[in-house]
mmCIF file of C-alpha atoms in Angstrom:
data_model
loop_
_atom_site.group_PDB
_atom_site.id
_atom_site.type_symbol
_atom_site.label_atom_id
_atom_site.label_comp_id
_atom_site.label_asym_id
_atom_site.label_seq_id
_atom_site.Cartn_x
_atom_site.Cartn_y
_atom_site.Cartn_z
ATOM 1 C CA UNK P 1 20.158 11.089 15.724
ATOM 2 C CA UNK P 2 20.213 14.361 18.054
ATOM 3 C CA UNK P 3 23.462 15.114 19.406
ATOM 4 C CA UNK P 4 22.876 15.453 23.207
ATOM 5 C CA UNK P 5 26.228 15.592 24.646
ATOM 6 C CA UNK P 6 26.247 19.407 25.221
ATOM 7 C CA UNK P 7 23.696 20.388 27.895
ATOM 8 C CA UNK P 8 22.548 23.704 27.627
ATOM 9 C CA UNK P 9 22.668 26.001 30.299
ATOM 10 C CA UNK P 10 19.815 26.639 32.384
ATOM 11 C CA UNK P 11 20.629 27.546 36.086
ATOM 12 C CA UNK P 12 17.343 28.725 37.103
ATOM 13 C CA UNK P 13 13.653 28.109 36.887
ATOM 14 C CA UNK P 14 12.120 24.599 35.457
ATOM 15 C CA UNK P 15 15.489 23.455 34.216
ATOM 16 C CA UNK P 16 17.277 24.148 37.192
ATOM 17 C CA UNK P 17 14.667 22.685 39.375
ATOM 18 C CA UNK P 18 14.948 19.570 37.055
ATOM 19 C CA UNK P 19 19.010 19.180 37.685
ATOM 20 C CA UNK P 20 18.527 19.938 41.335
ATOM 21 C CA UNK P 21 15.871 16.984 41.312
ATOM 22 C CA UNK P 22 18.422 14.885 39.352
ATOM 23 C CA UNK P 23 21.172 15.213 42.023
ATOM 24 C CA UNK P 24 18.770 14.096 44.581
ATOM 25 C CA UNK P 25 18.012 11.134 42.443
ATOM 26 C CA UNK P 26 21.516 10.228 42.024
ATOM 27 C CA UNK P 27 22.022 9.883 45.793
ATOM 28 C CA UNK P 28 19.015 7.960 46.547
ATOM 29 C CA UNK P 29 20.111 4.050 46.797
ATOM 30 C CA UNK P 30 16.977 2.839 45.979
ATOM 31 C CA UNK P 31 17.250 4.470 42.639
ATOM 32 C CA UNK P 32 20.651 3.366 42.098
ATOM 33 C CA UNK P 33 19.597 0.040 42.757
ATOM 34 C CA UNK P 34 16.778 0.172 40.591
ATOM 35 C CA UNK P 35 18.908 1.469 37.785
ATOM 36 C CA UNK P 36 21.697 -0.981 38.066
ATOM 37 C CA UNK P 37 18.994 -3.985 38.049
ATOM 38 C CA UNK P 38 17.655 -2.445 34.703
ATOM 39 C CA UNK P 39 20.961 -2.360 33.060
ATOM 40 C CA UNK P 40 21.887 -6.139 34.170
ATOM 41 C CA UNK P 41 18.145 -7.268 32.969
ATOM 42 C CA UNK P 42 18.495 -5.351 29.460
ATOM 43 C CA UNK P 43 22.038 -6.516 29.050
ATOM 44 C CA UNK P 44 23.569 -3.018 28.794
ATOM 45 C CA UNK P 45 25.696 -2.939 32.011
ATOM 46 C CA UNK P 46 28.909 -3.974 30.570
ATOM 47 C CA UNK P 47 28.814 -1.599 27.542
ATOM 48 C CA UNK P 48 27.696 1.289 29.823
ATOM 49 C CA UNK P 49 30.516 0.324 32.238
ATOM 50 C CA UNK P 50 32.971 0.439 29.198
ATOM 51 C CA UNK P 51 32.072 3.535 27.747
ATOM 52 C CA UNK P 52 31.792 5.266 31.253
ATOM 53 C CA UNK P 53 34.985 3.849 32.381
ATOM 54 C CA UNK P 54 32.995 2.533 35.319
ATOM 55 C CA UNK P 55 32.993 -0.868 37.158
ATOM 56 C CA UNK P 56 29.675 -2.760 36.665
ATOM 57 C CA UNK P 57 28.876 -2.963 40.414
ATOM 58 C CA UNK P 58 29.249 0.772 40.756
ATOM 59 C CA UNK P 59 26.720 1.734 38.161
ATOM 60 C CA UNK P 60 23.993 4.424 38.550
ATOM 61 C CA UNK P 61 21.833 7.105 37.238
ATOM 62 C CA UNK P 62 24.973 9.212 36.511
ATOM 63 C CA UNK P 63 26.520 6.563 34.095
ATOM 64 C CA UNK P 64 23.020 5.864 32.409
ATOM 65 C CA UNK P 65 23.062 9.644 31.783
ATOM 66 C CA UNK P 66 26.492 9.677 30.368
ATOM 67 C CA UNK P 67 25.610 6.501 27.989
ATOM 68 C CA UNK P 68 22.883 8.893 27.026
ATOM 69 C CA UNK P 69 24.890 11.809 26.104
ATOM 70 C CA UNK P 70 27.442 9.881 24.274
ATOM 71 C CA UNK P 71 30.989 11.266 23.040
ATOM 72 C CA UNK P 72 30.579 11.451 18.753
ATOM 73 C CA UNK P 73 31.533 7.756 18.067
ATOM 74 C CA UNK P 74 29.471 5.256 16.390
ATOM 75 C CA UNK P 75 29.978 2.655 19.168
ATOM 76 C CA UNK P 76 28.530 5.158 21.904
ATOM 77 C CA UNK P 77 25.862 6.515 19.453
ATOM 78 C CA UNK P 78 24.726 3.166 19.192
ATOM 79 C CA UNK P 79 24.410 2.506 22.711
ATOM 80 C CA UNK P 80 22.946 5.626 23.239
ATOM 81 C CA UNK P 81 20.169 4.578 20.840
ATOM 82 C CA UNK P 82 19.683 1.243 22.552
ATOM 83 C CA UNK P 83 19.734 2.595 26.342
ATOM 84 C CA UNK P 84 16.706 5.115 25.070
ATOM 85 C CA UNK P 85 14.726 2.404 23.527
ATOM 86 C CA UNK P 86 15.285 0.274 26.627
ATOM 87 C CA UNK P 87 13.949 3.226 28.804
ATOM 88 C CA UNK P 88 11.080 4.048 26.548
ATOM 89 C CA UNK P 89 9.948 0.405 26.962
ATOM 90 C CA UNK P 90 10.169 0.940 30.806
ATOM 91 C CA UNK P 91 8.640 4.351 30.465
ATOM 92 C CA UNK P 92 5.368 2.805 28.545
ATOM 93 C CA UNK P 93 4.687 0.576 31.831
ATOM 94 C CA UNK P 94 2.171 1.210 34.587
ATOM 95 C CA UNK P 95 4.145 0.841 37.695
ATOM 96 C CA UNK P 96 6.663 3.220 39.672
ATOM 97 C CA UNK P 97 9.423 1.946 37.519
ATOM 98 C CA UNK P 98 7.820 3.624 34.377
ATOM 99 C CA UNK P 99 7.777 6.999 35.950
ATOM 100 C CA UNK P 100 11.392 6.785 36.875
ATOM 101 C CA UNK P 101 12.412 5.814 33.346
ATOM 102 C CA UNK P 102 10.465 8.508 32.049
ATOM 103 C CA UNK P 103 12.304 10.954 34.512
ATOM 104 C CA UNK P 104 15.512 9.591 33.360
ATOM 105 C CA UNK P 105 14.655 10.367 29.744
ATOM 106 C CA UNK P 106 13.552 13.646 30.385
ATOM 107 C CA UNK P 107 16.796 14.572 32.137
ATOM 108 C CA UNK P 108 18.689 13.247 28.983
ATOM 109 C CA UNK P 109 16.574 15.444 26.591
ATOM 110 C CA UNK P 110 16.957 18.830 28.838
ATOM 111 C CA UNK P 111 19.364 20.104 25.992
ATOM 112 C CA UNK P 112 16.660 19.558 23.191
ATOM 113 C CA UNK P 113 13.804 20.945 25.765
ATOM 114 C CA UNK P 114 15.955 23.986 26.344
ATOM 115 C CA UNK P 115 16.386 24.734 22.435
ATOM 116 C CA UNK P 116 12.678 23.848 21.713
ATOM 117 C CA UNK P 117 11.624 26.285 24.456
ATOM 118 C CA UNK P 118 13.801 29.176 23.219
ATOM 119 C CA UNK P 119 12.340 28.496 19.723
ATOM 120 C CA UNK P 120 8.770 28.833 21.207
ATOM 121 C CA UNK P 121 9.384 31.912 23.205
ATOM 122 C CA UNK P 122 7.849 35.258 22.271
ATOM 123 C CA UNK P 123 8.711 38.556 23.632
ATOM 124 C CA UNK P 124 5.106 39.611 23.182
ATOM 125 C CA UNK P 125 1.798 37.687 23.851
ATOM 126 C CA UNK P 126 2.675 35.597 27.085
ATOM 127 C CA UNK P 127 4.854 33.118 25.893
ATOM 128 C CA UNK P 128 7.983 33.434 28.560
ATOM 129 C CA UNK P 129 10.793 31.210 28.737
ATOM 130 C CA UNK P 130 9.416 29.584 32.123
ATOM 131 C CA UNK P 131 5.965 29.263 30.658
ATOM 132 C CA UNK P 132 7.196 27.512 27.629
ATOM 133 C CA UNK P 133 9.414 25.544 29.612
ATOM 134 C CA UNK P 134 7.040 24.007 31.627
ATOM 135 C CA UNK P 135 5.029 23.033 28.392
ATOM 136 C CA UNK P 136 7.613 21.617 26.742
ATOM 137 C CA UNK P 137 9.065 19.428 29.979
ATOM 138 C CA UNK P 138 5.396 18.186 30.271
ATOM 139 C CA UNK P 139 4.956 17.403 26.469
ATOM 140 C CA UNK P 140 8.183 15.539 26.642
ATOM 141 C CA UNK P 141 7.432 13.122 29.819
ATOM 142 C CA UNK P 142 4.117 12.498 28.355
ATOM 143 C CA UNK P 143 5.729 11.619 24.847
ATOM 144 C CA UNK P 144 8.097 9.424 26.752
ATOM 145 C CA UNK P 145 5.370 7.597 28.380
ATOM 146 C CA UNK P 146 3.107 7.183 25.284
ATOM 147 C CA UNK P 147 4.875 3.751 24.326
ATOM 148 C CA UNK P 148 5.638 5.348 20.746
ATOM 149 C CA UNK P 149 9.250 3.800 20.368
ATOM 150 C CA UNK P 150 10.939 4.406 16.913
ATOM 151 C CA UNK P 151 13.115 1.348 16.245
ATOM 152 C CA UNK P 152 14.771 2.405 13.184
ATOM 153 C CA UNK P 153 18.685 2.820 13.444
ATOM 154 C CA UNK P 154 19.732 6.315 14.584
ATOM 155 C CA UNK P 155 16.124 7.698 15.227
ATOM 156 C CA UNK P 156 14.989 7.429 18.847
ATOM 157 C CA UNK P 157 16.322 10.482 20.361
ATOM 158 C CA UNK P 158 15.407 12.735 16.859
ATOM 159 C CA UNK P 159 11.957 11.273 16.741
ATOM 160 C CA UNK P 160 11.036 11.598 20.404
ATOM 161 C CA UNK P 161 12.082 15.510 20.155
ATOM 162 C CA UNK P 162 10.021 15.717 16.978
ATOM 163 C CA UNK P 163 7.080 14.200 18.787
ATOM 164 C CA UNK P 164 7.704 16.419 21.680
ATOM 165 C CA UNK P 165 7.669 19.154 19.588
ATOM 166 C CA UNK P 166 4.611 18.303 17.933
ATOM 167 C CA UNK P 167 2.573 18.114 20.945
ATOM 168 C CA UNK P 168 3.878 21.762 22.160
ATOM 169 C CA UNK P 169 2.818 23.067 19.105
ATOM 170 C CA UNK P 170 -0.414 21.694 18.829
ATOM 171 C CA UNK P 171 -0.695 22.872 22.619
ATOM 172 C CA UNK P 172 0.297 26.381 21.940
ATOM 173 C CA UNK P 173 -2.497 26.620 19.036
ATOM 174 C CA UNK P 174 -0.270 29.369 17.184
ATOM 175 C CA UNK P 175 -2.286 31.208 14.445
ATOM 176 C CA UNK P 176 -0.566 29.827 11.398
ATOM 177 C CA UNK P 177 -1.099 27.560 8.311
ATOM 178 C CA UNK P 178 -3.737 24.860 9.343
ATOM 179 C CA UNK P 179 -1.775 21.607 10.288
ATOM 180 C CA UNK P 180 1.551 23.311 9.426
ATOM 181 C CA UNK P 181 2.769 24.945 12.427
ATOM 182 C CA UNK P 182 4.802 21.776 14.079
ATOM 183 C CA UNK P 183 6.646 21.438 10.952
ATOM 184 C CA UNK P 184 7.412 25.094 10.304
ATOM 185 C CA UNK P 185 8.296 25.649 13.850
ATOM 186 C CA UNK P 186 11.056 22.977 13.506
ATOM 187 C CA UNK P 187 13.278 25.233 11.304
ATOM 188 C CA UNK P 188 13.666 27.626 14.091
ATOM 189 C CA UNK P 189 14.998 25.383 16.747
ATOM 190 C CA UNK P 190 18.991 26.050 17.427
ATOM 191 C CA UNK P 191 21.290 23.333 16.553
ATOM 192 C CA UNK P 192 24.722 22.648 18.782
ATOM 193 C CA UNK P 193 27.847 21.841 16.810
ATOM 194 C CA UNK P 194 27.501 18.363 15.136
ATOM 195 C CA UNK P 195 30.039 15.735 15.929
ATOM 196 C CA UNK P 196 31.522 13.297 13.053
ATOM 197 C CA UNK P 197 28.715 10.582 13.499
ATOM 198 C CA UNK P 198 26.160 13.118 13.386
ATOM 199 C CA UNK P 199 27.550 14.646 10.214
ATOM 200 C CA UNK P 200 27.871 10.942 8.611
ATOM 201 C CA UNK P 201 24.189 10.411 9.414
ATOM 202 C CA UNK P 202 23.438 13.650 8.021
ATOM 203 C CA UNK P 203 25.310 12.814 4.720
ATOM 204 C CA UNK P 204 22.999 9.766 4.622
ATOM 205 C CA UNK P 205 19.777 11.888 4.953
ATOM 206 C CA UNK P 206 20.684 14.306 2.393
ATOM 207 C CA UNK P 207 21.601 11.504 -0.101
ATOM 208 C CA UNK P 208 18.175 9.909 0.369
ATOM 209 C CA UNK P 209 16.474 13.104 0.174
ATOM 210 C CA UNK P 210 18.312 13.913 -2.935
ATOM 211 C CA UNK P 211 17.565 10.690 -4.440
ATOM 212 C CA UNK P 212 13.879 11.164 -3.805
ATOM 213 C CA UNK P 213 13.631 14.493 -5.005
ATOM 214 C CA UNK P 214 12.760 16.177 -1.695
ATOM 215 C CA UNK P 215 16.023 18.574 -1.827
ATOM 216 C CA UNK P 216 18.662 19.254 -4.529
ATOM 217 C CA UNK P 217 22.171 17.094 -3.921
ATOM 218 C CA UNK P 218 23.579 20.263 -2.834
ATOM 219 C CA UNK P 219 21.026 22.084 -1.107
ATOM 220 C CA UNK P 220 21.858 21.125 2.183
ATOM 221 C CA UNK P 221 25.558 20.928 3.841
ATOM 222 C CA UNK P 222 27.028 20.657 7.181
ATOM 223 C CA UNK P 223 27.415 24.514 7.344
ATOM 224 C CA UNK P 224 23.876 25.615 6.441
ATOM 225 C CA UNK P 225 21.495 22.517 7.070
ATOM 226 C CA UNK P 226 19.748 22.819 10.545
ATOM 227 C CA UNK P 227 19.329 19.366 12.457
ATOM 228 C CA UNK P 228 15.640 20.189 12.570
ATOM 229 C CA UNK P 229 15.634 20.421 8.605
ATOM 230 C CA UNK P 230 17.432 17.194 8.355
ATOM 231 C CA UNK P 231 14.956 15.359 11.033
ATOM 232 C CA UNK P 232 12.224 16.682 9.038
ATOM 233 C CA UNK P 233 13.626 15.101 5.882
ATOM 234 C CA UNK P 234 13.945 12.084 7.488
ATOM 235 C CA UNK P 235 10.517 11.833 9.069
ATOM 236 C CA UNK P 236 9.269 12.434 5.544
ATOM 237 C CA UNK P 237 11.226 9.875 3.966
ATOM 238 C CA UNK P 238 10.209 7.209 6.728
ATOM 239 C CA UNK P 239 6.538 8.018 6.252
ATOM 240 C CA UNK P 240 7.194 7.618 2.240
ATOM 241 C CA UNK P 241 9.070 4.016 3.127
ATOM 242 C CA UNK P 242 6.256 3.174 5.337
ATOM 243 C CA UNK P 243 3.565 4.040 2.772
ATOM 244 C CA UNK P 244 2.241 7.064 4.701
ATOM 245 C CA UNK P 245 3.141 9.519 2.109
ATOM 246 C CA UNK P 246 3.546 9.170 -1.755
ATOM 247 C CA UNK P 247 6.648 10.985 -3.599
ATOM 248 C CA UNK P 248 4.488 13.821 -4.794
ATOM 249 C CA UNK P 249 3.103 14.233 -1.196
ATOM 250 C CA UNK P 250 6.885 14.265 0.132
ATOM 251 C CA UNK P 251 7.959 16.908 -2.040
ATOM 252 C CA UNK P 252 5.100 18.904 -1.299
ATOM 253 C CA UNK P 253 5.955 18.973 2.157
ATOM 254 C CA UNK P 254 10.065 19.236 1.864
ATOM 255 C CA UNK P 255 9.721 22.052 -0.799
ATOM 256 C CA UNK P 256 7.446 24.196 1.221
ATOM 257 C CA UNK P 257 8.837 23.751 5.118
ATOM 258 C CA UNK P 258 12.573 25.052 4.619
ATOM 259 C CA UNK P 259 14.294 28.324 5.233
ATOM 260 C CA UNK P 260 13.566 29.514 1.593
ATOM 261 C CA UNK P 261 10.280 27.628 0.504
ATOM 262 C CA UNK P 262 9.794 26.686 -3.097
ATOM 263 C CA UNK P 263 6.968 28.925 -4.389
ATOM 264 C CA UNK P 264 3.599 26.977 -5.045
ATOM 265 C CA UNK P 265 3.581 28.074 -8.816
ATOM 266 C CA UNK P 266 7.145 26.709 -9.207
ATOM 267 C CA UNK P 267 6.673 23.925 -7.302
ATOM 268 C CA UNK P 268 3.463 22.870 -9.377
ATOM 269 C CA UNK P 269 5.257 23.584 -12.522
ATOM 270 C CA UNK P 270 7.357 21.122 -11.644
ATOM 271 C CA UNK P 271 5.203 18.438 -10.840
ATOM 272 C CA UNK P 272 3.009 18.967 -13.755
ATOM 273 C CA UNK P 273 -0.104 20.538 -12.015
ATOM 274 C CA UNK P 274 -1.735 23.850 -10.760
ATOM 275 C CA UNK P 275 -0.830 25.692 -7.753
ATOM 276 C CA UNK P 276 -4.089 25.110 -6.229
ATOM 277 C CA UNK P 277 -3.718 21.593 -6.675
ATOM 278 C CA UNK P 278 -0.482 21.482 -5.192
ATOM 279 C CA UNK P 279 -1.357 23.502 -2.210
ATOM 280 C CA UNK P 280 -4.184 21.050 -1.714
ATOM 281 C CA UNK P 281 -1.948 18.318 -1.885
ATOM 282 C CA UNK P 282 0.280 19.873 0.668
ATOM 283 C CA UNK P 283 -2.527 20.366 3.189
ATOM 284 C CA UNK P 284 -3.528 16.883 2.784
ATOM 285 C CA UNK P 285 0.287 15.456 3.038
ATOM 286 C CA UNK P 286 0.525 17.343 6.383
ATOM 287 C CA UNK P 287 -2.419 16.132 7.996
ATOM 288 C CA UNK P 288 -1.254 12.589 7.054
ATOM 289 C CA UNK P 289 2.066 13.161 8.478
ATOM 290 C CA UNK P 290 0.575 14.871 11.599
ATOM 291 C CA UNK P 291 -1.407 11.711 12.340
ATOM 292 C CA UNK P 292 1.331 9.434 11.859
ATOM 293 C CA UNK P 293 3.825 11.895 14.444
ATOM 294 C CA UNK P 294 0.687 11.319 17.082
ATOM 295 C CA UNK P 295 1.147 9.108 19.517
ATOM 296 C CA UNK P 296 -1.297 6.319 19.794
ATOM 297 C CA UNK P 297 -3.963 6.667 22.542
#
């Protein structure tokens, strides 16, 4: 899962405004009462009180956010996943509580949103940090409200970020290979320093990717592997498990969308086909993966 424990610095602009709005929400007694009711109804209050060293009767948005940005241990990571899924279920509703739940999800994901924004800023062409930041936050809110919830352990925050990035890249309509921009752009996201739980999860993803032939066993290590690369591998593995992609499809994507892509001629030789056929396979595979990423309307 994404490590959300390190908020990125963004004192001004859209992110500064969100932080100021969050402070106002935390002081609103109606918001505090609503959050406390949710946690009790979802049977999360006792666990959140334990990991935040709080009284159950005093739980509010601050404790909820602290649970969503956990210290690096498996117990708090598992709780963060459960809390995020519960919020996404509420955010998919149609009442006022849905908008509040989505707003809390946005606040929890601000560190990832800042990294996404920085990755899409261009010094020329009108992509300023503030303009892209507004686009990212809008995409994040829409994704939180979409009802697309990933139930596989360790995945909700990572998939929420990737679904958001997919929306952002489509909206920016960059001039790159058709259907490939959202996957290529993921390699440019900056990564926070990983904690023990993140490293353990990364090892599991690397082992599964190596077993499926998506990467060499020693191609990704704790020093050189970006979180976005690992998330892409995990996304491809899930699509393969669910029958969305074949093994060859997964390799066509994984071998190409990395820091040093495997040349199509070399990839085709490994697969026993021609470079042109391999390129067409990759294009179709990327299209299917994008369809799987797209939230249901």
